[in-house]
Amino acid sequence: AAAALSREGGEDAFRRLFRLYRQRDASDLRGVVDFSVPGTQVFRSQLSISSVSDQDASRAGLRPVSQWKAYGLNGYPGFIFIPNPFLPGCQRHWVKQCLKLYPQKPNVCNLDLHMAPEKTIDLWGQSKEQLRMKGSNKREPRSLLEKLRWVTLGYHYNWDTKKYSANHHTPFPSDLAFLSEQVAAACGFQGFQAQAGILNYYHFDSSLGIHVDESELDHSRPLLSFSFGQSSIFLLGGRKREEAPTAMFMHSGDIMVMSGFSRLLYHAVPRVLPNPEGTALPLCLDQALSSDLPVGSVIEHSSDEDWQVCAKYLQSSRINMTIRQVLAEGQKFPEESETNTKGQAPSENSHHQEKSSAKRHKPNTD
């Protein structure tokens, strides 16, 4: 069915395939590209091995670049897919940061839209016991962390105007900036500056609507995407929605880089799937972190207590970090009127959708 829809093309072919993969009973996924078993559409992509020292890669929690595998897709120049290049145990650091540290103020999250500021100061502290004790009963009340949909970092994206601005900025996390700089350099983008991040938090009933990431003022720099937890189907289309997208799996630890021609393509996540290994968590997340971290490592050990909370959360969830450089070197934001810099995030579901038995949204395909 997916192949037939792809050949058909025409008016909003992307939307039709999004709906197909969104279906709960879409059990035949043979047409989805799996980079763990590359097929005819996939080719090996070259990396800039000399651009990242083994020491810097290790400090970021990554294997030496010479050990990475990178792939491209026919018809998508500038798209690079890197299956899990993380060292054993290092994914845990980024999961913990996304759940415990990055949602903290002064960063912004969807819960700020309808909760008093004092209620969103410590989402981790208010949720950890509830998460740790959580059973399989779907009627149990959700913790605040489970209600988290997005967090913005650095230059905070304005969901109203679809712009960034100079006056809505907080310090970008130094560990995440270092990770992003190493990955960008390995892909040939020396001097990449991580200036803005959008973290998306998905559950099995979540999706991400069809969109293009074009709000950054500098499109010559790549968009970096990191995934952790359960798997998903990612759709990568063309410059127009009439072009049918290619579907691919994203698993825990996988990295995608969209650059050049592929930087401004339509894309979406119609569906989150249990990891293909059939275990509660992907096996790569069961690996312990080495006790001997390199000097200057940005990776921190997680306590058993903290990881227990993270692991319970990830049993039904996926976390995605997308990192962007907003401005070119020396570039500044254009002057904006005061009214255009207010209302930083008006709609909880303007980008990220979820279905539930209590309230069903149509997938946000706009």
CSV table of C-alpha atoms in Angstrom, one decimal, residues 45 62 68 189 203 216 234 284 296 324 332-333 339 353:
chain,number,residue,atom,x,y,z
A,45,SER,CA,28.4,8.0,3.1
A,62,LEU,CA,30.9,8.6,21.1
A,68,TRP,CA,31.0,4.9,12.8
A,189,PHE,CA,30.7,20.9,9.1
A,203,HIS,CA,4.7,8.2,23.7
A,216,GLU,CA,16.8,29.5,11.3
A,234,PHE,CA,10.4,8.9,10.1
A,284,CYS,CA,21.9,-0.6,24.0
A,296,GLY,CA,37.2,16.5,30.3
A,324,ARG,CA,20.3,23.9,15.1
A,332,LYS,CA,22.3,39.4,13.7
A,333,PHE,CA,18.5,39.1,14.0
A,339,THR,CA,4.5,42.7,19.5
A,353,GLN,CA,0.3,15.6,18.6
